[in-house]
Amino acid sequence: MTDPRLAELARLLPDLKLSTEPGDLEHHGRDWTRRWTPAPLAIAYPATVAEVQGIVRWANGQGVGLVPSGGRTGLSGGAVAAHGELVVTLDRMNRVLDFDPIDRTLTVQPGIALEAVHNAAREHSLIYPVDFAARGSCQIGGNIATNAGGIRVIRYGNTRQWVAGLKVVTGTGELLDLNRGLVKNASGYDFRHLVIGSEGTLGIVVEATLSLTSPPPPSQVMLLAIPAMDALMKVFAEARHSLSLGAFEFFTDRALHHVVAHGARRPFEEDHPFYVVAEFDVPDAAAEAAALAFFEFCLGEGWVVDGVISSSEAQAASLWRLREGITESLAPHKPYKNDVSVRISAVPAFMADMQTLLAAEYPDVDVVWFGHIGDGNLHINVLKPEGLDNAVFVAQCEHVTSLLVDTLHRHGGSISAEHGIGLVKKPWLGSVRSEAEIALMRGIKAVWDPNGIMNPGKLL
Ligand code: MLT
Ligand code: ZN
């Protein structure tokens, strides 16, 4: 290590794995945004809590910024290291530490992949219900740092609901043991919930105790073709009324176009403006009959014009692929992503206003909508026209985002539903949080991380 700061770190923590290999710097210095050029000082691979504490204390002494790094599947630049920071990857801290059958909790290290958590829960005939397409790559520490949502929020809520305990190393190197898996703990400020969603700006999660639950009954998946925007939420209201919903997701014909071009099977002969993927419990024949009755009712009302119900797990998976494959199918087009939310009741009015705005501002650009419409969360992806310089494209999109922020404001929404603020949404934090709230955030940050070494420049 030629850099004297790294030489000092290696001296302090002789067993700590460090890398300055160009491939590692590139790989660990960025997330899925691909907008910033990675330029970290080095990558640290701690294997123990003590090493994480040692790194934080060294960083305070040397004035080096730290970027905690999970699976780097983030879409807001929250895990980007572009200014000589030390990336602290939790890849080596990826084990299941404990399972408690009475508490129904799983204690894990932060670098474990979400899918590995799912598998570990299933070994005990339980489930960890937070789920989304990046499950194979994203890590639980990153999920906690962003309060990740996903496709089952409609039934199970966000990550926050499933974190029963957290061990966190603060920006001063202090180890906190937060809530310790207690169901009831009325003892003042719950720092666990402060850390969840703090995007690595307060400290580094080094252990999490996750609540598990019983698996749901058998389910079926329904794909519905919807002829008009105003029918979407009518279908949702009816589905919520007559089915036991586990998921309710939507996407547009443009999204289907890209996912089919990427290898998925076209579900219907004809094109339709909107599609819904709904998953619902089918514990018995009565529930199956109710699902058919729901479908026929929607057909009769003209809210749905075609549909398919899965009759096997393989068919359910192929219907899910149409929704879950969208992000990957769009990636080659360097999408500019908006991740917005409004209250569920405000979705129809907001969507109508938003469609008018986007049609006016992006007349010749491919704009792809999809998302968790049952949570009031829409993903709007603007695809970069070929040949257009990326910086010019981003500047154009940011102008439209500023207009979108006004629309969101009118409908009481948020500029970031589940992807986080990171670097991408920073200019608009003030559209969601008041000046007083942001001042409190800064004050909290100053107490937890007085030297500003934790994920500098993100969120605030
Ligand atoms: C999703 O819902 O698929 C994720 O939030 C990823 C994305 O928005 O691209
Ligand atoms: Zn999403």
XYZ file of C-alpha atoms and ligand atoms in Angstrom:
470
model
C 0.000 0.000 0.000
C 1.878 3.089 -1.206
C -0.686 5.556 0.147
C 0.503 6.350 3.706
C -3.086 6.386 4.983
C -3.608 2.833 3.752
C -0.249 1.777 5.131
C -1.415 3.051 8.519
C -4.710 1.148 8.195
C -2.818 -2.035 7.337
C -0.563 -1.467 10.348
C -3.545 -0.954 12.688
C -5.528 -3.913 11.311
C -2.987 -6.427 9.994
C -5.624 -9.061 9.157
C -7.885 -6.666 7.220
C -8.129 -7.499 3.524
C -7.546 -4.377 1.412
C -7.462 -3.961 -2.343
C -6.401 -1.209 -4.718
C -6.720 -3.419 -7.818
C -8.310 -1.328 -10.616
C -10.972 -4.016 -11.247
C -11.996 -4.026 -7.553
C -12.077 -0.209 -7.414
C -14.347 -0.123 -10.454
C -16.591 -2.974 -9.263
C -17.064 -1.770 -5.685
C -17.064 1.947 -6.457
C -20.439 2.051 -8.132
C -24.028 0.867 -8.014
C -26.560 0.231 -10.796
C -26.836 3.950 -11.642
C -23.659 3.915 -13.774
C -23.691 7.736 -13.829
C -20.533 8.417 -11.814
C -16.997 7.269 -12.521
C -15.806 5.136 -9.608
C -12.695 6.565 -7.919
C -12.336 5.081 -4.419
C -9.084 5.181 -2.469
C -9.288 1.426 -1.837
C -11.676 -1.386 -0.932
C -11.739 -2.823 2.601
C -13.227 -6.280 3.234
C -13.735 -6.501 7.007
C -14.502 -9.941 8.404
C -15.373 -8.918 11.972
C -17.224 -6.200 13.872
C -13.903 -5.216 15.483
C -12.418 -4.607 12.040
C -15.380 -2.398 11.071
C -14.854 -0.404 14.290
C -11.129 -0.140 13.571
C -11.807 1.144 10.041
C -14.213 3.808 11.342
C -11.727 5.004 13.978
C -8.929 5.123 11.367
C -11.198 7.087 8.987
C -11.913 9.657 11.714
C -8.212 10.056 12.366
C -7.296 10.355 8.698
C -10.352 12.330 7.525
C -11.190 9.689 4.911
C -14.828 9.199 3.847
C -16.313 5.694 4.093
C -18.849 4.224 1.675
C -20.597 1.151 3.110
C -21.197 -1.288 0.283
C -23.675 -4.150 -0.034
C -24.749 -5.713 -3.335
C -24.630 -2.276 -5.066
C -27.970 -2.865 -6.767
C -29.099 0.607 -5.645
C -30.612 2.998 -8.161
C -29.891 6.342 -6.472
C -26.099 6.439 -6.279
C -26.144 5.696 -2.549
C -23.193 3.289 -2.779
C -21.094 5.268 -5.266
C -17.497 6.098 -4.299
C -16.257 8.739 -6.738
C -14.111 10.972 -4.484
C -11.322 8.966 -2.927
C -13.435 7.284 -0.231
C -12.640 3.926 1.297
C -15.352 1.453 0.281
C -16.263 -0.862 3.148
C -17.727 -3.928 1.504
C -19.610 -6.301 3.781
C -19.153 -9.209 1.344
C -17.161 -11.280 3.852
C -19.684 -10.795 6.668
C -22.360 -12.908 5.044
C -23.332 -15.628 7.497
C -26.484 -16.666 9.313
C -25.570 -16.382 13.012
C -28.643 -17.680 14.778
C -32.225 -18.872 14.440
C -34.635 -18.684 17.359
C -37.767 -20.823 16.924
C -39.620 -19.211 19.846
C -38.950 -15.630 18.790
C -39.144 -16.685 15.134
C -36.092 -14.570 14.330
C -33.049 -15.045 12.158
C -29.873 -13.198 13.101
C -27.614 -12.501 10.148
C -24.527 -10.575 9.134
C -25.130 -7.605 6.818
C -23.442 -9.002 3.693
C -25.850 -11.925 3.296
C -27.884 -11.824 0.074
C -31.655 -11.384 0.432
C -32.212 -14.702 -1.357
C -29.980 -16.496 1.163
C -32.163 -15.032 3.943
C -35.247 -16.385 2.141
C -33.639 -19.821 1.895
C -32.519 -19.827 5.533
C -36.039 -18.918 6.693
C -37.546 -21.648 4.510
C -35.292 -24.262 6.139
C -37.306 -23.574 9.300
C -40.661 -23.626 7.454
C -40.963 -19.848 7.830
C -40.546 -16.914 5.447
C -38.774 -13.565 5.425
C -41.384 -11.748 3.343
C -39.562 -8.719 1.904
C -38.882 -9.558 -1.732
C -37.886 -8.004 -5.054
C -36.150 -8.851 -8.310
C -32.598 -8.045 -7.114
C -32.917 -10.724 -4.396
C -29.961 -12.742 -5.689
C -27.482 -9.827 -5.579
C -28.681 -7.286 -3.024
C -27.603 -7.666 0.587
C -29.608 -7.320 3.782
C -27.401 -4.455 5.051
C -28.264 -2.445 1.935
C -31.946 -3.397 2.267
C -31.903 -1.985 5.805
C -29.972 1.141 4.772
C -32.677 1.955 2.205
C -35.706 0.476 4.012
C -36.217 -1.583 0.848
C -39.789 -2.190 -0.304
C -40.480 -4.367 -3.337
C -43.324 -6.517 -4.579
C -44.961 -7.655 -1.317
C -45.270 -4.372 0.549
C -49.004 -4.462 -0.033
C -49.252 -7.372 2.409
C -46.087 -7.290 4.507
C -44.850 -3.701 4.524
C -41.261 -2.510 4.031
C -38.006 -3.846 5.510
C -38.568 -1.659 8.591
C -41.388 -3.913 9.787
C -39.132 -6.967 9.875
C -36.079 -5.680 11.735
C -36.318 -6.756 15.376
C -32.774 -5.832 16.321
C -29.704 -4.149 14.854
C -26.047 -3.893 15.749
C -24.567 -0.742 14.307
C -21.121 0.847 14.338
C -21.673 4.603 14.493
C -19.588 7.262 12.742
C -17.383 7.454 15.846
C -16.752 3.697 15.982
C -19.161 3.022 18.880
C -20.974 -0.351 18.721
C -24.722 -0.038 19.459
C -26.955 -3.049 20.174
C -30.402 -1.731 19.245
C -33.654 -3.295 20.506
C -32.155 -6.825 20.848
C -35.161 -8.560 19.270
C -37.656 -7.227 21.804
C -41.283 -7.130 20.722
C -42.058 -4.440 23.281
C -39.507 -1.874 24.344
C -40.933 1.481 25.417
C -37.660 3.065 26.482
C -37.308 6.249 24.495
C -36.032 6.954 21.014
C -35.874 3.809 18.873
C -32.522 4.287 17.115
C -33.121 1.106 15.157
C -35.679 2.958 13.067
C -33.355 5.933 12.672
C -30.707 3.699 11.143
C -33.198 1.951 8.832
C -33.372 4.109 5.703
C -30.414 6.313 6.699
C -28.456 5.247 3.587
C -25.170 4.605 5.387
C -24.893 8.210 6.570
C -24.997 7.466 10.319
C -23.085 4.218 10.659
C -22.566 0.700 9.379
C -25.012 -2.126 10.137
C -22.931 -5.094 11.322
C -25.706 -7.490 12.414
C -29.476 -7.714 12.012
C -32.112 -9.781 13.783
C -34.969 -10.299 11.358
C -38.507 -11.344 12.211
C -39.914 -14.247 10.228
C -43.497 -15.298 9.658
C -45.564 -18.297 8.544
C -45.755 -18.987 4.809
C -48.971 -17.835 3.142
C -51.466 -20.383 1.738
C -50.982 -21.591 -1.855
C -51.337 -18.770 -4.356
C -52.109 -18.107 -7.989
C -50.921 -15.353 -10.294
C -53.210 -13.491 -12.652
C -52.085 -11.327 -15.566
C -54.717 -8.831 -16.677
C -54.823 -6.679 -19.804
C -56.271 -3.258 -18.954
C -57.582 -0.972 -21.681
C -57.345 2.426 -19.963
C -55.547 4.131 -17.125
C -58.688 5.001 -15.213
C -59.585 1.298 -14.996
C -56.348 0.380 -13.158
C -57.376 1.512 -9.707
C -60.940 0.257 -10.169
C -59.474 -3.191 -10.756
C -57.259 -2.701 -7.701
C -60.175 -1.711 -5.453
C -62.185 -4.708 -6.637
C -59.206 -7.061 -6.207
C -58.614 -5.813 -2.675
C -62.266 -6.334 -1.898
C -62.692 -9.838 -3.304
C -59.230 -11.482 -3.159
C -56.615 -11.988 -0.475
C -53.892 -10.058 -2.298
C -50.180 -10.771 -1.886
C -49.041 -8.487 -4.703
C -50.555 -6.070 -7.188
C -48.099 -4.718 -9.761
C -48.535 -2.928 -13.063
C -46.612 -2.136 -16.231
C -47.304 -0.537 -19.581
C -47.182 -1.837 -23.145
C -43.723 -0.222 -23.576
C -42.457 -2.208 -20.602
C -43.864 -5.398 -22.100
C -42.234 -4.532 -25.418
C -38.784 -4.347 -23.784
C -39.150 -7.398 -21.589
C -40.319 -9.465 -24.583
C -37.423 -8.118 -26.685
C -35.219 -9.347 -23.824
C -36.492 -12.920 -24.140
C -39.774 -13.177 -22.188
C -42.808 -14.850 -23.809
C -45.546 -12.518 -25.127
C -48.650 -13.273 -23.041
C -51.456 -12.141 -25.389
C -51.915 -11.981 -29.174
C -52.836 -8.309 -29.057
C -51.163 -5.309 -27.427
C -52.911 -3.500 -24.575
C -52.045 -0.190 -22.891
C -51.607 -1.564 -19.335
C -51.065 -4.861 -17.573
C -51.477 -5.956 -13.984
C -49.804 -8.886 -12.265
C -51.778 -9.860 -9.175
C -50.917 -12.657 -6.767
C -53.560 -13.906 -4.367
C -54.168 -16.726 -1.903
C -56.048 -19.766 -3.103
C -56.439 -21.941 -0.008
C -59.514 -23.764 -1.335
C -61.995 -24.166 -4.198
C -64.096 -21.251 -2.912
C -61.135 -18.873 -3.239
C -60.462 -20.171 -6.737
C -64.089 -19.548 -7.674
C -63.892 -16.041 -6.152
C -60.866 -15.282 -8.333
C -62.744 -16.334 -11.459
C -65.775 -14.299 -10.391
C -63.510 -11.271 -9.865
C -62.055 -11.694 -13.352
C -65.477 -12.009 -14.947
C -66.810 -9.017 -13.055
C -63.898 -6.860 -14.284
C -64.455 -8.126 -17.836
C -68.135 -7.250 -17.581
C -67.347 -3.741 -16.391
C -64.923 -3.273 -19.314
C -62.003 -2.671 -16.884
C -60.197 -5.764 -18.158
C -60.152 -7.056 -21.731
C -58.055 -10.210 -21.458
C -56.366 -12.269 -18.799
C -54.621 -15.453 -17.787
C -54.517 -17.269 -14.445
C -51.546 -19.475 -13.616
C -52.231 -23.180 -13.336
C -48.732 -24.225 -12.272
C -45.738 -22.805 -10.441
C -43.853 -22.608 -13.740
C -46.629 -20.550 -15.298
C -46.773 -18.274 -12.251
C -43.008 -17.746 -12.560
C -43.284 -16.907 -16.252
C -46.022 -14.338 -15.527
C -43.869 -12.824 -12.768
C -40.963 -12.669 -15.193
C -42.906 -10.153 -17.291
C -42.845 -7.762 -14.333
C -39.567 -8.685 -12.676
C -37.557 -8.726 -15.909
C -38.319 -5.090 -16.741
C -35.374 -3.439 -14.959
C -32.842 -5.719 -16.626
C -34.454 -5.294 -20.047
C -34.230 -1.492 -19.763
C -30.651 -1.336 -18.443
C -28.977 -1.280 -21.912
C -30.992 1.901 -22.679
C -29.409 3.786 -19.769
C -32.742 4.764 -18.224
C -33.220 7.878 -16.118
C -35.344 6.621 -13.246
C -38.038 8.335 -11.269
C -39.388 6.421 -8.272
C -42.362 8.348 -6.969
C -45.206 7.701 -4.589
C -48.512 9.212 -3.637
C -51.221 7.991 -1.310
C -53.087 5.100 -2.899
C -56.261 7.199 -3.053
C -54.377 9.906 -5.007
C -53.035 7.529 -7.692
C -55.728 8.104 -10.380
C -55.562 11.927 -10.268
C -51.770 11.927 -9.999
C -51.356 9.503 -12.904
C -53.586 11.601 -15.132
C -51.585 14.783 -14.362
C -48.313 12.954 -14.738
C -49.269 11.482 -18.090
C -50.113 14.953 -19.408
C -46.773 16.291 -18.154
C -44.678 13.436 -19.535
C -46.408 13.503 -22.940
C -45.650 17.236 -23.235
C -42.055 17.036 -22.003
C -40.949 13.796 -23.646
C -42.801 13.850 -26.992
C -40.284 11.656 -28.855
C -38.722 9.697 -26.020
C -39.484 6.162 -24.878
C -40.989 6.497 -21.377
C -41.659 3.228 -19.566
C -43.932 3.050 -16.519
C -44.221 0.183 -14.112
C -44.289 -0.466 -10.412
C -46.087 -1.162 -7.217
C -49.324 0.580 -8.001
C -51.054 -1.096 -5.066
C -48.665 0.857 -2.790
C -49.054 4.125 -4.738
C -45.466 3.679 -6.015
C -44.706 4.234 -9.712
C -41.373 3.768 -11.482
C -41.029 6.064 -14.489
C -38.090 5.150 -16.672
C -37.014 7.542 -19.419
C -34.829 5.753 -21.965
C -31.852 7.606 -23.393
C -32.229 8.179 -27.139
C -29.342 6.599 -29.002
C -26.532 9.015 -29.818
C -27.590 11.593 -27.199
C -24.785 12.521 -24.807
C -25.544 11.111 -21.334
C -24.869 14.378 -19.481
C -27.210 16.270 -21.853
C -29.832 13.551 -21.412
C -29.601 13.645 -17.613
C -29.858 17.461 -17.622
C -33.023 17.264 -19.763
C -34.526 14.651 -17.460
C -33.643 16.637 -14.339
C -35.516 19.589 -15.759
C -38.594 17.379 -16.162
C -38.083 15.990 -12.653
C -38.322 19.535 -11.307
C -41.709 19.840 -13.015
C -42.725 16.423 -11.750
C -41.843 17.573 -8.238
C -44.507 20.297 -8.539
C -47.081 17.701 -9.619
C -46.057 15.474 -6.730
C -46.302 18.371 -4.341
C -49.867 19.086 -5.450
C -50.781 15.465 -4.745
C -48.853 15.220 -1.459
C -46.364 12.660 -2.819
C -42.670 11.791 -2.517
C -39.807 12.008 -5.025
C -38.349 8.778 -3.625
C -40.666 5.924 -2.727
C -38.203 3.094 -2.179
C -34.924 3.712 -4.045
C -33.611 6.314 -1.585
C -32.183 9.802 -2.047
C -28.475 8.940 -2.492
C -26.885 11.301 -5.004
C -29.582 11.093 -7.672
C -32.496 12.603 -5.746
C -30.521 14.982 -3.518
C -31.578 18.169 -5.326
C -35.208 17.409 -4.455
C -34.984 16.322 -0.821
C -36.477 19.695 0.102
C -39.592 18.893 -1.917
C -40.501 16.088 0.491
C -39.008 17.168 3.804
C -39.472 20.593 5.413
C -36.583 22.897 6.299
C -37.143 22.090 9.959
C -36.942 18.356 9.230
C -33.750 18.717 7.200
C -32.170 20.833 9.959
C -32.999 18.031 12.430
C -31.524 15.469 10.033
C -28.289 17.482 9.878
C -28.218 17.734 13.666
C -28.671 13.971 14.048
C -25.963 13.337 11.465
C -23.576 15.638 13.374
C -24.117 13.675 16.600
C -23.731 10.229 15.056
C -20.938 11.178 12.670
C -19.289 14.409 13.889
C -16.441 14.268 11.381
C -18.736 13.563 8.426
C -16.968 10.390 7.340
C -20.083 8.221 6.804
C -21.114 8.087 3.147
C -20.268 11.755 2.597
C -22.380 13.702 0.108
C -25.276 11.215 0.099
C -28.787 12.094 1.215
C -27.906 15.470 2.798
C -38.560 -2.653 -9.223
O -39.633 -2.403 -8.714
O -38.455 -3.463 -10.147
C -37.347 -1.999 -8.661
O -37.660 -0.908 -7.851
C -36.310 -1.710 -9.689
C -36.572 -0.582 -10.635
O -37.315 0.334 -10.308
O -35.978 -0.597 -11.720
Zn -39.675 -1.058 -7.223
